[in-house]
PDB file of C-alpha atoms in Angstrom:
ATOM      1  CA  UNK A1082    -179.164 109.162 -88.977  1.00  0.00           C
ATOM      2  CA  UNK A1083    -176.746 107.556 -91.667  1.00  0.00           C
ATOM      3  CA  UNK A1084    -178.694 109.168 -94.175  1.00  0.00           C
ATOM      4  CA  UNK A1085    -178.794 112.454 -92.846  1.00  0.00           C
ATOM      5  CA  UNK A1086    -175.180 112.889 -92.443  1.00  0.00           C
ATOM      6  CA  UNK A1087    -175.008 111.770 -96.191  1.00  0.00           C
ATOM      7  CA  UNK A1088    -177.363 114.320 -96.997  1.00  0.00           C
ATOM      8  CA  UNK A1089    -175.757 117.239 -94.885  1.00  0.00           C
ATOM      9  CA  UNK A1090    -172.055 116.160 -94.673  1.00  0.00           C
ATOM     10  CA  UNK A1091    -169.817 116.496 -92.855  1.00  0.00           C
ATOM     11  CA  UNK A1092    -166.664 118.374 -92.110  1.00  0.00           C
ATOM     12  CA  UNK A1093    -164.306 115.845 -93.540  1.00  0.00           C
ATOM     13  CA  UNK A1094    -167.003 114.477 -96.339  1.00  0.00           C
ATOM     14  CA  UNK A1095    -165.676 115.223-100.029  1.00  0.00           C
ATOM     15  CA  UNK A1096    -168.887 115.650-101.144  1.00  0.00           C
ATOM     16  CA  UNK A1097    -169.012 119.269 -99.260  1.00  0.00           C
ATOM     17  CA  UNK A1098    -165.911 120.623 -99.928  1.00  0.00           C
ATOM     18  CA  UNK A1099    -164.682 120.055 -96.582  1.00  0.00           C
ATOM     19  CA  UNK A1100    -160.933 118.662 -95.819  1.00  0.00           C
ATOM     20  CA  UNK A1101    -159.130 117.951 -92.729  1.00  0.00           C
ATOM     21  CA  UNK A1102    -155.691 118.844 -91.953  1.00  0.00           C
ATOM     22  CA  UNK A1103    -154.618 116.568 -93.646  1.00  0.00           C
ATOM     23  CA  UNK A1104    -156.427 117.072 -96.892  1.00  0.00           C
ATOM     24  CA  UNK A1105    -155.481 120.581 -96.262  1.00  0.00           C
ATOM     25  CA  UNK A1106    -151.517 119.732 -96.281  1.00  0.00           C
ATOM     26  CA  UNK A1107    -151.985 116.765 -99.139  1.00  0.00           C
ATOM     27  CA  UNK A1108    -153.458 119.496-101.423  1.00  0.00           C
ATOM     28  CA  UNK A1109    -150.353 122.328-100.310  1.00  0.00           C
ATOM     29  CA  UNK A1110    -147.929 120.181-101.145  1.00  0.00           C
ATOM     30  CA  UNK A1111    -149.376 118.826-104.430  1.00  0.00           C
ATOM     31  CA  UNK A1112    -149.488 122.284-105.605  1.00  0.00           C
ATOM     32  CA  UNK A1113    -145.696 123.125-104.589  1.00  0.00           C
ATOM     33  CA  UNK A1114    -145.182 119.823-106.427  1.00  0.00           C
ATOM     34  CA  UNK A1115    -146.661 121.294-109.375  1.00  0.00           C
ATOM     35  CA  UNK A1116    -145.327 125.008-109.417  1.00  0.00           C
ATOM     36  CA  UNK A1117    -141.815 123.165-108.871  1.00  0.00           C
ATOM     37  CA  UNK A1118    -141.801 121.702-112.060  1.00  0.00           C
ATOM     38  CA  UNK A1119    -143.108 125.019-113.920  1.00  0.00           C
ATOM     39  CA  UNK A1120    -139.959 127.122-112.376  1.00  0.00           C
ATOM     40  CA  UNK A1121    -137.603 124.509-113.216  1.00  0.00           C
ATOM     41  CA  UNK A1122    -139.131 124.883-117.263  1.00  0.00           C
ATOM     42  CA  UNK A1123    -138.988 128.844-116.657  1.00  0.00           C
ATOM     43  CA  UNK A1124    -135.319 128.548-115.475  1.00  0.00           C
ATOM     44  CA  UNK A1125    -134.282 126.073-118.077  1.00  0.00           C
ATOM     45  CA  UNK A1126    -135.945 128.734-120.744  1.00  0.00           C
ATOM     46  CA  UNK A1127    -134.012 131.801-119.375  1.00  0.00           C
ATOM     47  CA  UNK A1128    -130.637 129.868-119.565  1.00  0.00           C
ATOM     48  CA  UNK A1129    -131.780 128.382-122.910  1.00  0.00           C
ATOM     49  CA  UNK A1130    -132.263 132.316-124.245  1.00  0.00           C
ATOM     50  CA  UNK A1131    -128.988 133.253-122.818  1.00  0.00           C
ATOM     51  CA  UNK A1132    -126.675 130.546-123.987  1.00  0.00           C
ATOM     52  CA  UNK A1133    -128.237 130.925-127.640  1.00  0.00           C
ATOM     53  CA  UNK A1134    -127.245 134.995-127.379  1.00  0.00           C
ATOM     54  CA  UNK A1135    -124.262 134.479-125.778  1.00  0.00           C
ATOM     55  CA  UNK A1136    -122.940 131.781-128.523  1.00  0.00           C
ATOM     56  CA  UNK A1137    -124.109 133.877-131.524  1.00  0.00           C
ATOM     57  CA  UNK A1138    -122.479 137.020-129.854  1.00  0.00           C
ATOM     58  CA  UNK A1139    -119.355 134.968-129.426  1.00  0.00           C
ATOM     59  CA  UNK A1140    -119.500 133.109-133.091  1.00  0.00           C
ATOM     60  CA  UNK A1141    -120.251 136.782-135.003  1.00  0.00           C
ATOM     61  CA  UNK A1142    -117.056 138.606-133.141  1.00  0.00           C
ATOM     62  CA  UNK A1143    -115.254 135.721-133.801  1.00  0.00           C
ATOM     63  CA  UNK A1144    -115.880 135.981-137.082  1.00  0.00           C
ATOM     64  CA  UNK A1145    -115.651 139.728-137.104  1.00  0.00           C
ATOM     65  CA  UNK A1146    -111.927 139.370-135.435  1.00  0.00           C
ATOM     66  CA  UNK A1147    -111.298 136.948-138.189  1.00  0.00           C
ATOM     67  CA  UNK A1148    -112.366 138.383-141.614  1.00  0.00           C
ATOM     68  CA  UNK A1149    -113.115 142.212-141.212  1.00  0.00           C
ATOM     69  CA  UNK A1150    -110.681 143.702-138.609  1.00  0.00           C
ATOM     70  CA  UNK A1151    -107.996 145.669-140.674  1.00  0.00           C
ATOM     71  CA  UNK A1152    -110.337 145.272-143.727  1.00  0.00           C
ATOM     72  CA  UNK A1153    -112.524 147.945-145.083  1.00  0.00           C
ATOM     73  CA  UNK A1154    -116.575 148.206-144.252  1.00  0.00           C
ATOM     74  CA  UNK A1155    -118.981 145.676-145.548  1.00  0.00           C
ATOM     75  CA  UNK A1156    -122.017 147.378-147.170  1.00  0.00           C
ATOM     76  CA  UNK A1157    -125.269 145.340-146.148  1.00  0.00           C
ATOM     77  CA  UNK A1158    -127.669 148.364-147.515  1.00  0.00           C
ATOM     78  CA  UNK A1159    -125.485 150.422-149.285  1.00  0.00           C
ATOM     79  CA  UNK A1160    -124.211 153.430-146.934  1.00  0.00           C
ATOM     80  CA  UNK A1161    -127.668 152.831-144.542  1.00  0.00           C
ATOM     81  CA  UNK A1162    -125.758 149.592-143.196  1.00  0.00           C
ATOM     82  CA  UNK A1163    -122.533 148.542-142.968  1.00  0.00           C
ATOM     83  CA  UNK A1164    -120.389 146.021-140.986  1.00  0.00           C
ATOM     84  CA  UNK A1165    -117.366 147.727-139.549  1.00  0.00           C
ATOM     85  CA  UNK A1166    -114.569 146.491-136.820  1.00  0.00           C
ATOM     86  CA  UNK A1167    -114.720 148.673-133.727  1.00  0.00           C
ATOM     87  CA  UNK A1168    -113.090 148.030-130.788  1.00  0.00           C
ATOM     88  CA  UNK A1169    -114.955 150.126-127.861  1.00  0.00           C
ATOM     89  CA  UNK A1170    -113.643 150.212-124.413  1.00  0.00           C
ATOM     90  CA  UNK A1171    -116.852 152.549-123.180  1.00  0.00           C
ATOM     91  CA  UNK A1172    -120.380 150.774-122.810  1.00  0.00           C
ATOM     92  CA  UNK A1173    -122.803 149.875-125.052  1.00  0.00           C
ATOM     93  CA  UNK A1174    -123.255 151.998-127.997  1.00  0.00           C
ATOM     94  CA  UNK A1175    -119.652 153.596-127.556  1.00  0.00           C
ATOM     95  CA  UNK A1176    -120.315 155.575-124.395  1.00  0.00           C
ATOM     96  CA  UNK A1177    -118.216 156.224-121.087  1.00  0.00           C
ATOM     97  CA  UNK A1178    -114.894 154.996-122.408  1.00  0.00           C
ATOM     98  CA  UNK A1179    -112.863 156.706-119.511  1.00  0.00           C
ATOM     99  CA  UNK A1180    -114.924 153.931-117.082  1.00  0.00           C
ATOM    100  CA  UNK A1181    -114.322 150.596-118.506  1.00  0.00           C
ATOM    101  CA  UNK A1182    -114.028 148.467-114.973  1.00  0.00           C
ATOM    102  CA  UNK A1183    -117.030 150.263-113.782  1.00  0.00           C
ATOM    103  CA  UNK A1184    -118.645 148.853-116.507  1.00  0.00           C
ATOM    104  CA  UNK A1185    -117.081 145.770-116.351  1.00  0.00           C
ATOM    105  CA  UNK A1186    -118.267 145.558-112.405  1.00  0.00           C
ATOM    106  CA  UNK A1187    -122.015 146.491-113.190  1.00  0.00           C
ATOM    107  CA  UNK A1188    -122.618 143.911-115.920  1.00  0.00           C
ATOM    108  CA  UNK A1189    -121.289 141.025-113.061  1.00  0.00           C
ATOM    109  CA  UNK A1190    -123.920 141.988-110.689  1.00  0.00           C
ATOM    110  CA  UNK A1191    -126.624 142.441-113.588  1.00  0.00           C
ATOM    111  CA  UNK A1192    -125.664 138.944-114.218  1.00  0.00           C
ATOM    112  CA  UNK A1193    -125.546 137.691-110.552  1.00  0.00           C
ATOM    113  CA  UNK A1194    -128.523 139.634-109.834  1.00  0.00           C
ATOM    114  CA  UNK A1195    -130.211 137.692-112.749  1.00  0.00           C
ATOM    115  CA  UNK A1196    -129.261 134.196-111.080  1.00  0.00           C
ATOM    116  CA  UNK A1197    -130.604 134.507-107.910  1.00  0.00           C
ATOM    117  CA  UNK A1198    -133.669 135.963-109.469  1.00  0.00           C
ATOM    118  CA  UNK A1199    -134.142 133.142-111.414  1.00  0.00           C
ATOM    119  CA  UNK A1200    -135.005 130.800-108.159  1.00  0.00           C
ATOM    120  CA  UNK A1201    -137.969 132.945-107.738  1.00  0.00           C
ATOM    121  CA  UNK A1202    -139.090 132.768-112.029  1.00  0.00           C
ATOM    122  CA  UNK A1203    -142.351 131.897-112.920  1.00  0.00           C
ATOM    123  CA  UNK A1204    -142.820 133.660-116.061  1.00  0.00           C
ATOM    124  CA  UNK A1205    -141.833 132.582-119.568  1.00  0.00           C
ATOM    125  CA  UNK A1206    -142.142 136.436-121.038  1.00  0.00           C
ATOM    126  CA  UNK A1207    -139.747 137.026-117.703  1.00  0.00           C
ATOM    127  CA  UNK A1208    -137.202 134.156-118.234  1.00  0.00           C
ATOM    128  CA  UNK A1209    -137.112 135.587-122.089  1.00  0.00           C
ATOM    129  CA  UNK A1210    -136.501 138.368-121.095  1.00  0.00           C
ATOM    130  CA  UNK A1211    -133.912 137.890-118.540  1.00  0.00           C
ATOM    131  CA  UNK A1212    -132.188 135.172-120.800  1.00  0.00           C
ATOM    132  CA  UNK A1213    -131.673 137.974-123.416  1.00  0.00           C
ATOM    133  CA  UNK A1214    -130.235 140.560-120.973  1.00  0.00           C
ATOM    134  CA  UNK A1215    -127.622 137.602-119.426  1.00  0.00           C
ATOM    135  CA  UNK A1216    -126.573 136.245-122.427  1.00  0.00           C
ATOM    136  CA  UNK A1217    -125.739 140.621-123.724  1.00  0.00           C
ATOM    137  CA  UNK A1218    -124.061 140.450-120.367  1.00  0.00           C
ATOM    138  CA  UNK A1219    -122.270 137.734-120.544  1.00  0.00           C
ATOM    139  CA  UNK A1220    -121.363 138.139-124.326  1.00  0.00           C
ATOM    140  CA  UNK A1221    -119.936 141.803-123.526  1.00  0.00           C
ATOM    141  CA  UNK A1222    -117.662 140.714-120.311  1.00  0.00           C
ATOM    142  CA  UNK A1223    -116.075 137.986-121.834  1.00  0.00           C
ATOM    143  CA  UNK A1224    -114.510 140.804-124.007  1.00  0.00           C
ATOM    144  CA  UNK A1225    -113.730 142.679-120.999  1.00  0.00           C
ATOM    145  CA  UNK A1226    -112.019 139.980-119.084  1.00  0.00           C
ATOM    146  CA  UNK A1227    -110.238 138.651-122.264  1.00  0.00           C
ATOM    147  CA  UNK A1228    -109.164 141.053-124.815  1.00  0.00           C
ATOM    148  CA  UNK A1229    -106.441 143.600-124.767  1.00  0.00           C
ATOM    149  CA  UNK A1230    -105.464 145.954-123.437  1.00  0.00           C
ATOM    150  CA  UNK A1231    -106.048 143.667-120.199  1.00  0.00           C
ATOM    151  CA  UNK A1232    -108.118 141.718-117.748  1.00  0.00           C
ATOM    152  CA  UNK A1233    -111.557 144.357-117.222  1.00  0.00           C
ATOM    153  CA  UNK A1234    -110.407 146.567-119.212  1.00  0.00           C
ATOM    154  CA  UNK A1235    -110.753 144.806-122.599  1.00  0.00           C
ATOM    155  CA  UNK A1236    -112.458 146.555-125.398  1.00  0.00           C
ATOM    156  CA  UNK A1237    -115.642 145.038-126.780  1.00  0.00           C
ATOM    157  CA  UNK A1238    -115.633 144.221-130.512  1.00  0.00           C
ATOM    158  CA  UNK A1239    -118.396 146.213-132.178  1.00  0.00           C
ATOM    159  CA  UNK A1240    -119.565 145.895-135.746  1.00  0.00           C
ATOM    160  CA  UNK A1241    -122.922 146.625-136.566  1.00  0.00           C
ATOM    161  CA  UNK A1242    -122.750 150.430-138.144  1.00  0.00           C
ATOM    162  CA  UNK A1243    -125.710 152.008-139.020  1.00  0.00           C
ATOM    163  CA  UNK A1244    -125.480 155.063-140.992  1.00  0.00           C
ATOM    164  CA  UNK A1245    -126.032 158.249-138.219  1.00  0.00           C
ATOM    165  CA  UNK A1246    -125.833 155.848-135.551  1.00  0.00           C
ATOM    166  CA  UNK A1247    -123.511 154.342-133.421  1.00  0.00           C
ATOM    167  CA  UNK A1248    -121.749 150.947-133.818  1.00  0.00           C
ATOM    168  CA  UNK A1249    -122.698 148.044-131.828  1.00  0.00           C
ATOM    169  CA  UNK A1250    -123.072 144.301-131.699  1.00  0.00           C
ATOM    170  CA  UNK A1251    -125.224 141.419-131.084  1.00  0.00           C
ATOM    171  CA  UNK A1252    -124.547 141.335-127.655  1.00  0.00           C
ATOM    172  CA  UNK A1253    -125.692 144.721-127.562  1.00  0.00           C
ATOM    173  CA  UNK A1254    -129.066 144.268-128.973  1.00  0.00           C
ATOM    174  CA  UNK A1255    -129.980 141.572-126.883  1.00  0.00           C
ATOM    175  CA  UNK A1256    -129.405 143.713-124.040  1.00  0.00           C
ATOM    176  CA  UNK A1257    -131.671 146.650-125.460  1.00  0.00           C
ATOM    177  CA  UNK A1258    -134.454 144.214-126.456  1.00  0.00           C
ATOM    178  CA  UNK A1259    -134.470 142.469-122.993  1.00  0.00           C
ATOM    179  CA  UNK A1260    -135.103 145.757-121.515  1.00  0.00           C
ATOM    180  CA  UNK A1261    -137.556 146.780-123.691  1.00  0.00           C
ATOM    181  CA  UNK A1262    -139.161 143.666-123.346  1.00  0.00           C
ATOM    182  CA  UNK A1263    -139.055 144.077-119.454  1.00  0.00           C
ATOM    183  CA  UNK A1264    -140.448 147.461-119.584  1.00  0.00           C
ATOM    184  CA  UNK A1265    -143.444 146.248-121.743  1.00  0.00           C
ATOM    185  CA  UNK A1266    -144.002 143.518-119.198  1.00  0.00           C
ATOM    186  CA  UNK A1267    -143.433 146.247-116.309  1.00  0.00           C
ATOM    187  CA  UNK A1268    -146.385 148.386-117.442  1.00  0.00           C
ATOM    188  CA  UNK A1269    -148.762 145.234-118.515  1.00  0.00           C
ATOM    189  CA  UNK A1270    -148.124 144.429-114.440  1.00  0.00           C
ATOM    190  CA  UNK A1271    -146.946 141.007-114.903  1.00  0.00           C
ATOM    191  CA  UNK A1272    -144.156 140.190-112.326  1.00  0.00           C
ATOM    192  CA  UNK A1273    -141.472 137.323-112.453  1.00  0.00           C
ATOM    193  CA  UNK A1274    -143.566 135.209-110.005  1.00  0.00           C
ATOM    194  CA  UNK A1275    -146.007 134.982-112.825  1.00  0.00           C
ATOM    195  CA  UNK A1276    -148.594 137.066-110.698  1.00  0.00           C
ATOM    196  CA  UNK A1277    -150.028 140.393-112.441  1.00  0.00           C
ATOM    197  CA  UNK A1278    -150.810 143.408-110.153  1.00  0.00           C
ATOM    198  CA  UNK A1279    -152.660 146.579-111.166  1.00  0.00           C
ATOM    199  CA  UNK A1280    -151.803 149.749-110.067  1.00  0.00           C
TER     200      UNK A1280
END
C-alpha cells in the first residue's frame, strides 16, 4: 500500500505537484516577497533618473543666470547652435505665455500623478521614463514658484537656441524624451506593472 501511494502520490506529495493550503499560501507570499523587492529597485531607479535631471537642470540655469544673462549668444556650431538667456513665462518651447499658473498647476499633478504611480512600478524602461518626465517637471516649477515676476508665475530660464527653432532647456528635453520614450513603450504594449498586452 506504502508503495503505491509513493508511486501514485498524493494530493499533498511534492513529488506530484500537489500543495495544500498551505503550500499554496507559503508559495503566494514568497512571490509578493520577491516582486516587493523588484518595485522598491524600480522606484529607487525612477527617483534616481529624476534627481540626476532635476540637478543638472538646476546646475546649467544656474550657471546660465550666472555667466550669460545680459551677455551676448554663445556659438556652440556656429549660427546652427547657440546658447542664449531667455526667460519664458509660456510652456515648454515658448508657448502659451498668457497661461503661466495653468501651467504651473498641470506640471504639479504630472508630478503627483507620477508618485502615486510609482507604488504600482514594475518596469525599469517605465521608471526611466517617468524619472525623466519628473525630474523636467520638477526642474521647470522650481522656476515657476521661485523666480520673478512672482510665486507661479515665474519665468523659466531657457537657453538652448537652435537656429529655426525655439529656445529651450534641459529640463525641457527631459520632458520630450520621457514622452517619447513612453510612447515607444505604449505601442511595444509594455505597461508599468511590467506586464505586456497585445492589442
Amino acid at each position: 500500500m506504502a508503495e503505491a501511494e509513493r508511486i501514485i502520490g498524493t494530493p499533498e506529495s511534492p513529488e506530484t505537484g500537489g500543495a495544500g493550503p498551505e503550500q499554496s499560501d507559503r508559495r503566494a507570499k514568497d512571490t509578493a516577497d520577491a516582486e516587493r523587492p523588484r518595485g522598491r529597485r524600480r522606484i529607487a531607479v525612477l527617483f534616481g533618473v529624476a534627481a540626476f535631471a532635476y540637478a543638472l537642470d538646476l546646475v546649467s540655469k544656474m550657471w546660465v543666470v550666472a555667466e550669460l544673462e545680459h551677455h551676448p549668444p554663445i556659438e556652440i556650431i556656429g549660427d546652427w547652435l547657440k546658447f542664449e538667456a531667455i526667460r519664458n513665462a509660456g510652456a515648454a518651447f515658448g508657448f502659451g505665455e498668457a497661461f503661466t499658473v495653468i501651467f504651473t498647476v498641470i506640471a504639479a499633478a504630472v508630478i503627483v500623478v507620477i508618485a502615486r504611480l510609482a507604488r504600482k512600478l514594475y518596469s525599469l524602461p517605465w521608471a526611466i521614463a517617468l524619472g525623466l518626465l519628473l525630474g523636467g517637471a520638477l526642474g521647470n516649477l522650481t522656476d515657476r514658484i521661485f523666480r520673478s515676476p512672482g510665486v507661479f508665475e515665474g519665468a523659466v530660464v531657457d537657453f538652448i537656441a537652435p537656429k529655426h527653432f525655439a529656445v529651450f532647456n534641459l529640463a525641457d528635453s527631459a520632458i520630450v524624451c520621457g514622452g517619447i520614450l513612453i510612447v515607444l513603450l505604449s505601442f511595444r504594449g509594455l505597461d508599468p506593472d511590467g506586464t505586456v498586452h497585445k492589442d
